[in-house]
Short mmCIF file of C-alpha atoms in Angstrom, two decimals:
data_model
loop_
_atom_site.label_atom_id
_atom_site.label_comp_id
_atom_site.label_asym_id
_atom_site.label_seq_id
_atom_site.Cartn_x
_atom_site.Cartn_y
_atom_site.Cartn_z
CA MET K 1 0.00 0.00 -0.02
CA SER K 2 1.41 3.37 -1.02
CA LEU K 3 1.80 6.31 1.33
CA ARG K 4 -1.14 8.15 -0.26
CA HIS K 5 -3.40 5.15 0.26
CA ARG K 6 -2.30 4.88 3.88
CA LEU K 7 -3.00 8.57 4.47
CA LEU K 8 -6.44 8.14 2.92
CA ALA K 9 -7.20 5.14 5.15
CA PHE K 10 -5.96 7.11 8.19
CA ALA K 11 -8.19 10.09 7.33
CA ALA K 12 -11.19 7.79 6.99
CA PHE K 13 -10.34 6.14 10.32
CA LEU K 14 -10.06 9.50 12.15
CA ALA K 15 -13.34 10.79 10.71
CA THR K 16 -15.12 7.52 11.53
CA ALA K 17 -13.70 7.60 15.08
CA ALA K 18 -14.96 11.15 15.45
CA ILE K 19 -18.46 9.99 14.46
CA VAL K 20 -18.28 7.19 17.01
CA ALA K 21 -17.25 9.73 19.65
CA ALA K 22 -20.23 11.90 18.68
CA ILE K 23 -22.55 8.88 19.08
CA VAL K 24 -21.11 8.24 22.57
CA TRP K 25 -21.48 11.92 23.50
CA ARG K 26 -25.09 12.00 22.25
CA GLY K 27 -25.85 8.78 24.07
CA LEU K 28 -24.53 10.16 27.36
CA HIS K 29 -26.77 13.19 26.96
CA GLU K 30 -29.88 11.44 25.59
CA PRO K 31 -33.04 12.73 27.24
CA ALA K 32 -35.88 10.45 28.30
CA ASP K 33 -39.41 10.49 26.91
CA THR K 34 -38.50 11.09 23.26
CA ASN K 35 -39.08 7.74 21.52
CA SER K 36 -42.68 6.58 21.26
CA PHE K 37 -41.58 2.99 20.75
CA THR K 38 -41.16 3.08 24.53
CA LEU K 39 -44.90 3.57 24.91
CA LEU K 40 -45.74 0.85 22.38
CA ALA K 41 -43.25 -1.57 24.00
CA ASP K 42 -44.91 -0.95 27.36
CA ALA K 43 -48.30 -1.57 25.79
CA PHE K 44 -47.07 -4.88 24.35
CA LEU K 45 -45.75 -5.89 27.77
CA ASN K 46 -49.24 -5.26 29.13
CA GLY K 47 -51.05 -7.08 26.30
CA ARG K 48 -52.32 -3.98 24.47
CA PHE K 49 -51.74 -2.14 21.19
CA ASP K 50 -52.77 1.32 22.51
CA PHE K 51 -51.15 3.65 25.05
CA LYS K 52 -51.54 7.03 26.66
CA GLY K 53 -49.61 10.10 25.62
CA CYS K 54 -47.17 10.46 22.71
CA TYR K 55 -43.71 11.86 22.14
CA ASP K 56 -43.84 12.80 18.45
CA PHE K 57 -45.94 13.33 15.33
CA GLU K 58 -46.41 9.60 14.61
CA CYS K 59 -49.38 8.94 16.92
CA VAL K 60 -53.05 8.93 15.94
CA ARG K 61 -56.35 8.76 17.78
CA SER K 62 -58.91 6.19 16.78
CA GLY K 63 -61.89 4.93 18.75
CA GLY K 64 -60.81 7.00 21.73
CA LYS K 65 -57.39 5.31 21.88
CA THR K 66 -53.89 6.38 20.89
CA TYR K 67 -51.82 4.26 18.51
CA LEU K 68 -48.39 4.51 16.89
CA ILE K 69 -48.56 4.34 13.10
CA GLN K 70 -44.96 3.09 12.79
CA PRO K 71 -44.67 -0.71 12.18
CA PRO K 72 -44.31 -2.60 15.48
CA PHE K 73 -41.11 -4.66 15.36
CA PRO K 74 -38.81 -1.90 16.75
CA ALA K 75 -41.13 -1.78 19.74
CA VAL K 76 -40.68 -5.53 20.17
CA LEU K 77 -36.91 -5.00 20.31
CA SER K 78 -37.51 -2.15 22.77
CA MET K 79 -39.36 -4.40 25.22
CA PRO K 80 -36.19 -5.53 27.10
CA LEU K 81 -35.20 -1.86 27.58
CA VAL K 82 -38.61 -0.91 28.90
CA ALA K 83 -38.84 -4.00 31.09
CA ALA K 84 -35.43 -3.24 32.62
CA PHE K 85 -35.55 0.56 32.94
CA GLY K 86 -39.24 1.52 32.82
CA LEU K 87 -41.09 4.10 30.78
CA HIS K 88 -38.41 6.78 31.23
CA VAL K 89 -35.65 4.81 29.53
CA HIS K 90 -33.07 6.89 27.72
CA PHE K 91 -30.66 4.37 26.24
CA TYR K 92 -31.94 4.17 22.71
CA ILE K 93 -28.81 5.68 21.13
CA PHE K 94 -26.54 3.19 22.84
CA TYR K 95 -28.96 0.40 22.01
CA ALA K 96 -29.04 1.46 18.37
CA ALA K 97 -25.19 1.54 18.38
CA VAL K 98 -25.13 -2.06 19.64
CA LEU K 99 -27.56 -3.10 16.90
CA THR K 100 -25.37 -1.33 14.34
CA VAL K 101 -22.30 -3.25 15.54
CA LEU K 102 -24.31 -6.45 14.97
CA THR K 103 -25.25 -5.14 11.49
CA LEU K 104 -21.61 -4.57 10.59
CA LEU K 105 -20.73 -8.04 11.85
CA VAL K 106 -23.45 -9.48 9.60
CA TRP K 107 -22.02 -7.61 6.65
CA TRP K 108 -18.51 -8.84 7.38
CA LEU K 109 -19.91 -12.38 7.17
CA ILE K 110 -21.79 -11.47 3.96
CA PHE K 111 -18.58 -10.15 2.33
CA ARG K 112 -16.77 -13.36 3.33
CA ARG K 113 -19.49 -15.41 1.61
CA LEU K 114 -19.22 -13.22 -1.47
CA GLY K 115 -15.43 -13.75 -1.56
CA THR K 116 -14.66 -10.04 -1.06
CA GLU K 117 -11.03 -9.23 -0.35
CA PRO K 118 -10.45 -8.17 3.30
CA ALA K 119 -9.18 -4.69 2.31
CA THR K 120 -12.22 -4.09 0.09
CA ALA K 121 -14.53 -5.45 2.78
CA GLY K 122 -13.03 -2.96 5.26
CA TRP K 123 -13.78 -0.01 2.98
CA LEU K 124 -17.28 -1.36 2.38
CA LEU K 125 -17.93 -1.57 6.15
CA VAL K 126 -16.76 2.04 6.56
CA ALA K 127 -19.09 3.01 3.72
CA ILE K 128 -22.07 1.25 5.29
CA PHE K 129 -21.61 2.79 8.73
CA ALA K 130 -20.18 6.25 8.19
CA SER K 131 -20.78 7.22 4.56
CA THR K 132 -24.53 6.52 4.45
CA PRO K 133 -27.49 7.75 6.54
CA LEU K 134 -26.84 4.91 9.04
CA ALA K 135 -24.43 6.85 11.29
CA TYR K 136 -26.77 9.82 11.53
CA SER K 137 -29.66 7.46 12.17
CA VAL K 138 -27.81 6.09 15.18
CA VAL K 139 -27.07 9.59 16.46
CA ARG K 140 -30.79 10.48 16.27
CA SER K 141 -32.23 7.12 17.24
CA ASP K 142 -33.83 8.59 20.28
CA GLY K 143 -36.75 9.24 17.90
CA VAL K 144 -39.03 6.70 16.26
CA TRP K 145 -38.15 7.35 12.58
CA LEU K 146 -34.44 6.77 12.75
CA PHE K 147 -34.52 4.01 15.35
CA ALA K 148 -36.87 2.15 12.97
CA HIS K 149 -34.33 2.61 10.17
CA VAL K 150 -31.54 1.11 12.32
CA VAL K 151 -33.71 -1.92 13.22
CA GLY K 152 -35.00 -2.40 9.68
CA PHE K 153 -31.52 -2.24 8.16
CA LEU K 154 -30.23 -4.85 10.63
CA MET K 155 -33.02 -7.29 9.82
CA ALA K 156 -32.79 -6.72 6.06
CA SER K 157 -29.03 -7.34 6.27
CA LEU K 158 -29.65 -10.52 8.20
CA ALA K 159 -32.09 -11.65 5.50
CA VAL K 160 -29.36 -11.19 2.87
CA HIS K 161 -26.89 -13.22 4.92
CA GLU K 162 -29.36 -16.08 5.50
CA ALA K 163 -30.28 -16.13 1.82
CA LEU K 164 -26.65 -16.40 0.77
CA ALA K 165 -26.26 -19.22 3.31
CA GLY K 166 -29.20 -21.06 1.75
CA ARG K 167 -31.42 -20.83 4.85
CA VAL K 168 -34.47 -19.52 3.08
CA VAL K 169 -36.88 -19.92 6.00
CA MET K 170 -34.67 -17.78 8.22
CA ALA K 171 -34.22 -15.34 5.35
CA GLY K 172 -38.00 -15.03 5.05
CA LEU K 173 -38.45 -14.55 8.78
CA ALA K 174 -35.67 -11.92 8.95
CA LEU K 175 -37.10 -10.06 5.94
CA GLY K 176 -40.51 -10.24 7.64
CA CYS K 177 -39.04 -8.51 10.71
CA ALA K 178 -37.52 -5.90 8.42
CA PHE K 179 -40.96 -5.37 6.86
CA LEU K 180 -42.44 -4.96 10.33
CA SER K 181 -39.90 -2.21 10.87
CA ARG K 182 -39.92 -0.51 7.47
CA GLN K 183 -42.78 -1.40 5.12
CA MET K 184 -40.79 -0.59 1.98
CA THR K 185 -38.42 -3.51 2.58
CA LEU K 186 -41.30 -5.56 1.16
CA PHE K 187 -39.77 -4.85 -2.24
CA MET K 188 -36.55 -6.62 -1.25
CA PHE K 189 -38.25 -10.01 -1.34
CA PRO K 190 -37.50 -10.84 -5.05
CA PHE K 191 -33.86 -9.91 -4.61
CA VAL K 192 -33.37 -11.91 -1.39
CA PHE K 193 -35.07 -14.87 -3.05
CA ALA K 194 -32.83 -14.59 -6.13
CA ILE K 195 -29.58 -14.61 -4.21
CA ALA K 196 -30.78 -17.69 -2.28
CA LEU K 197 -30.93 -19.69 -5.51
CA THR K 198 -27.98 -21.67 -6.80
CA VAL K 199 -26.61 -21.10 -10.30
CA GLN K 200 -28.30 -24.30 -11.47
CA ALA K 201 -31.78 -23.20 -10.39
CA ARG K 202 -34.01 -22.22 -13.33
CA LEU K 203 -36.52 -19.41 -13.16
CA LEU K 204 -38.49 -20.13 -16.35
CA PRO K 205 -39.63 -22.82 -16.32
CA PRO K 206 -39.04 -23.00 -12.59
CA SER K 207 -36.92 -25.85 -11.37
CA ARG K 208 -37.73 -27.85 -8.27
CA GLU K 209 -35.22 -25.83 -6.21
CA THR K 210 -36.88 -22.58 -7.31
CA VAL K 211 -40.36 -23.77 -6.35
CA VAL K 212 -39.33 -25.29 -2.99
CA LYS K 213 -37.26 -22.34 -1.89
CA GLY K 214 -39.89 -19.91 -3.09
CA LEU K 215 -42.60 -21.62 -1.09
CA LYS K 216 -40.48 -21.87 2.06
CA MET K 217 -39.35 -18.26 1.96
CA GLY K 218 -42.78 -16.99 0.92
CA LEU K 219 -44.56 -18.80 3.74
CA ALA K 220 -42.06 -17.52 6.32
CA PHE K 221 -42.38 -13.95 5.04
CA SER K 222 -46.20 -14.20 4.84
CA LEU K 223 -46.32 -14.66 8.63
CA ALA K 224 -45.10 -11.09 9.04
CA VAL K 225 -47.48 -9.77 6.39
CA GLY K 226 -50.40 -11.64 8.02
CA PHE K 227 -49.58 -10.27 11.42
CA TYR K 228 -49.32 -6.70 10.07
CA LEU K 229 -52.71 -6.98 8.44
CA PHE K 230 -54.17 -8.30 11.70
CA TYR K 231 -52.40 -5.56 13.67
CA ASN K 232 -53.91 -2.87 11.42
CA TRP K 233 -57.38 -4.46 11.56
CA SER K 234 -57.34 -4.73 15.36
CA ARG K 235 -56.46 -1.02 15.69
CA PHE K 236 -58.33 0.70 12.86
CA GLY K 237 -60.87 -1.87 11.63
CA LEU K 238 -59.25 -2.21 8.19
CA PRO K 239 -56.31 -4.50 7.32
CA MET K 240 -54.79 -2.00 4.87
CA GLU K 241 -55.17 1.07 7.09
CA THR K 242 -51.79 1.87 8.58
CA GLY K 243 -52.89 5.07 10.24
CA HIS K 244 -51.46 7.46 7.64
CA ASN K 245 -54.89 8.49 6.42
CA ILE K 246 -55.94 9.22 10.01
CA LEU K 247 -52.74 11.20 10.48
CA ALA K 248 -53.54 13.29 7.40
CA ALA K 249 -57.01 14.01 8.78
CA GLN K 250 -55.54 15.02 12.14
CA ALA K 251 -53.15 17.45 10.43
CA ALA K 252 -56.15 19.55 9.46
CA THR K 253 -56.65 20.51 13.13
CA SER K 254 -53.01 20.41 14.22
CA PRO K 255 -51.70 23.60 15.93
CA ASP K 256 -48.25 22.92 14.40
CA ILE K 257 -47.14 24.84 11.31
CA THR K 258 -44.41 22.54 10.01
CA PRO K 259 -44.12 21.80 6.24
CA LEU K 260 -45.31 18.23 6.85
CA VAL K 261 -48.51 19.46 8.51
CA TYR K 262 -49.19 21.80 5.58
CA ARG K 263 -48.54 18.98 3.12
CA LEU K 264 -50.79 16.46 4.84
CA ARG K 265 -53.55 19.02 5.35
CA ASP K 266 -53.52 20.71 1.93
CA ILE K 267 -52.17 18.06 -0.42
CA GLY K 268 -52.34 14.55 1.14
CA VAL K 269 -50.09 11.56 1.77
CA PHE K 270 -49.36 10.93 -1.92
CA SER K 271 -49.54 13.45 -4.77
CA LYS K 272 -47.91 14.40 -8.09
CA ASP K 273 -47.27 17.81 -6.52
CA TYR K 274 -44.38 16.28 -4.56
CA VAL K 275 -42.56 14.87 -7.59
CA VAL K 276 -40.35 17.81 -8.55
CA PHE K 277 -39.33 18.52 -4.96
CA ASN K 278 -38.60 14.87 -4.23
CA PHE K 279 -36.72 14.39 -7.50
CA PHE K 280 -34.33 17.25 -6.72
CA TYR K 281 -33.64 16.05 -3.17
CA MET K 282 -33.17 12.42 -4.22
CA PHE K 283 -30.91 13.00 -7.24
CA LEU K 284 -29.65 16.61 -7.55
CA GLN K 285 -29.57 18.43 -4.23
CA GLY K 286 -26.17 18.84 -2.62
CA PHE K 287 -24.93 19.30 0.94
CA HIS K 288 -26.06 22.79 1.92
CA ALA K 289 -25.17 24.90 4.94
CA GLN K 290 -27.21 28.02 5.65
CA PHE K 291 -25.66 31.28 6.84
CA THR K 292 -27.47 34.31 8.24
CA GLY K 293 -26.88 37.60 10.09
CA PRO K 294 -26.06 41.09 8.82
CA THR K 295 -22.80 39.90 7.24
CA MET K 296 -24.16 36.43 6.29
CA LEU K 297 -21.36 34.80 8.29
CA LYS K 298 -23.34 33.26 11.16
CA LEU K 299 -23.82 29.48 10.67
CA GLU K 300 -27.54 28.98 10.95
CA GLY K 301 -27.83 25.24 10.21
CA LEU K 302 -28.29 22.77 7.36
CA ASP K 303 -30.95 22.17 4.80
CA PRO K 304 -33.28 19.88 6.81
CA PHE K 305 -34.40 17.89 3.76
CA GLY K 306 -30.87 16.63 3.21
CA ALA K 307 -28.70 15.91 0.20
CA SER K 308 -29.26 13.50 -2.71
CA PHE K 309 -28.12 9.88 -2.72
CA LEU K 310 -25.06 10.55 -4.87
CA ALA K 311 -24.12 13.86 -3.25
CA ALA K 312 -24.07 12.39 0.25
CA SER K 313 -22.80 8.90 -0.66
CA PRO K 314 -20.81 9.35 -3.90
CA PHE K 315 -19.29 5.87 -3.68
CA LEU K 316 -22.64 4.62 -5.09
CA LEU K 317 -21.26 5.64 -8.48
CA PHE K 318 -19.23 2.44 -8.43
CA LEU K 319 -22.43 0.49 -9.10
CA PHE K 320 -21.62 1.30 -12.73
CA PHE K 321 -18.86 -1.33 -12.57
CA CYS K 322 -21.06 -4.09 -11.18
CA PRO K 323 -21.06 -7.32 -13.21
CA ARG K 324 -24.34 -7.99 -14.99
CA ASP K 325 -26.23 -11.22 -14.22
CA ARG K 326 -29.81 -12.21 -13.45
CA THR K 327 -29.68 -10.79 -9.94
CA ILE K 328 -29.39 -7.28 -11.47
CA TRP K 329 -33.03 -7.46 -12.51
CA PHE K 330 -34.17 -8.60 -9.11
CA GLY K 331 -32.13 -5.83 -7.53
CA ALA K 332 -33.96 -3.35 -9.78
CA LEU K 333 -37.24 -4.81 -8.57
CA ALA K 334 -36.12 -3.99 -5.03
CA VAL K 335 -34.86 -0.45 -5.69
CA LEU K 336 -36.99 1.10 -8.42
CA PRO K 337 -40.44 0.67 -6.75
CA VAL K 338 -39.11 2.37 -3.59
CA VAL K 339 -37.69 5.26 -5.62
CA LEU K 340 -40.96 5.69 -7.50
CA TRP K 341 -42.94 5.47 -4.27
CA LEU K 342 -40.79 8.17 -2.72
CA LEU K 343 -41.28 10.52 -5.69
CA PHE K 344 -44.98 10.81 -4.83
CA TYR K 345 -44.67 10.57 -0.99
CA HIS K 346 -45.38 13.57 1.26
CA SER K 347 -42.19 13.16 3.28
CA ASN K 348 -38.85 12.88 1.56
CA GLY K 349 -37.36 12.50 5.04
CA PHE K 350 -38.01 15.83 6.75
CA LYS K 351 -35.18 16.80 9.09
CA GLN K 352 -32.65 14.30 7.77
CA TYR K 353 -30.02 17.05 6.97
CA ASN K 354 -27.61 14.98 4.88
CA GLY K 355 -28.17 11.67 3.13
CA ILE K 356 -31.78 10.67 2.28
CA ARG K 357 -32.53 8.27 5.08
CA TYR K 358 -34.83 6.19 2.91
CA MET K 359 -31.74 4.86 1.17
CA LEU K 360 -31.38 2.45 4.11
CA ASP K 361 -34.53 0.66 2.85
CA PHE K 362 -32.69 -0.67 -0.21
CA LEU K 363 -29.03 -0.18 0.78
CA PRO K 364 -28.54 -3.96 1.45
CA VAL K 365 -29.23 -4.57 -2.23
CA LEU K 366 -26.71 -1.95 -3.34
CA MET K 367 -24.00 -3.22 -0.98
CA VAL K 368 -24.18 -6.74 -2.42
CA PHE K 369 -23.59 -5.31 -5.91
CA LEU K 370 -20.85 -2.95 -4.66
CA ALA K 371 -19.00 -5.90 -3.12
CA ARG K 372 -18.74 -7.30 -6.65
CA ALA K 373 -18.07 -3.96 -8.34
CA VAL K 374 -15.10 -2.72 -6.29
CA ARG K 375 -12.18 -4.58 -7.80
CA PRO K 376 -8.65 -4.17 -6.33
CA GLU K 377 -7.58 -1.69 -8.99
CA LEU K 378 -10.67 0.48 -8.24
CA ARG K 379 -10.31 0.34 -4.44
CA PRO K 380 -8.28 3.61 -4.00
CA ALA K 381 -10.85 5.66 -5.89
CA PHE K 382 -13.63 3.95 -3.98
CA GLY K 383 -11.93 4.75 -0.68
CA LEU K 384 -11.62 8.41 -1.68
CA LEU K 385 -15.35 8.72 -2.32
CA VAL K 386 -16.16 6.83 0.90
CA THR K 387 -13.94 9.19 2.87
CA TRP K 388 -15.73 12.18 1.35
CA GLY K 389 -19.09 10.74 2.48
CA VAL K 390 -17.69 10.13 6.00
CA LEU K 391 -16.55 13.73 6.20
CA LEU K 392 -20.01 14.99 5.13
CA ASN K 393 -21.64 12.90 7.84
CA LEU K 394 -19.15 14.25 10.38
CA ALA K 395 -19.78 17.81 9.20
CA THR K 396 -23.55 17.23 9.52
CA ILE K 397 -23.22 16.04 13.12
CA GLY K 398 -20.83 18.88 13.96
CA VAL K 399 -22.94 21.67 12.48
CA LEU K 400 -26.09 20.36 14.17
CA ALA K 401 -24.27 20.10 17.55
CA VAL K 402 -23.28 23.79 17.21
CA THR K 403 -26.51 25.18 15.85
CA ARG K 404 -29.11 22.95 17.56
CA GLY K 405 -27.45 21.72 20.75
#
């Protein structure tokens, strides 16, 4: 390794270490009563789906009871915290950090199964943790949105590992848990199924292996889908009602004046009116600091809607070098529906500040392809782009610490 490559690796290490230090600092100062999964976990421990009070914008009232519209699996993982420390627990950031360590361990095992060189695997792990929205999600996991992303990404990553290992039932169960954390991981099913198949398995006409593995994984995954439909029906009387329509109706009488309230009240959950805005923030918008004051030199903060996928995580450009095989099409089935969904969605990730946090819903797919795309001769350039993404995440955390406390 040349001196320049060593200096690059050292810079990435220092920036990543600084992000870890910021997570520790935030964890030590985490307030209680900020994550509504606490309330839902306590409700589960007492055999209920409803609870009293709420800590954020994600709760709705129906039939005189309060419910959380977020999918329930993160609350299941929160149950040990609530059982041990009570309703005023304030260890979500440290808990999310532990879950992220487990996620990185899973990815190390995935890269070993894919035959990735150790040096490349190291850069890929840095990319996953510190050059994507994952690190910022850990920092802000005292709230429901980003804690759900951390949990969903862990379970989706585990599904990829189990599929590569040929354990399709476990892959289906893990992907089901991911779906019960983040609904959009539903679209990962074709990809996870595809990588579970051996090279000899035929798709058309389907071979015996294809049919057997498809049935096993589908049945395991359907348990999660069935529970979610029952969960929605028991709360709102309709299997397909997640609570978002009720949330939109509540926004009409909300005293808040945030952009999301205006959107839900005046436009709705989905609309073509969001497409131009979402397109810019997903594909074109860059990292943007805002300055104010008479001389325009006072650092005010960051653009709360974040930066585009490629601007915040430029290493994704290396997907261009990915070898083409049949899994490419299944990967597209996992990514493109989510992107199209987000173009019409009311929230492109309000208050995410850097990388679009929804990228975590399909990042496992991209990382499998990147592990095959980053060849040894491309690794230095890949490391340079990863380091840039790490520095942007570090800058995001630093600016917010100064301007928001």
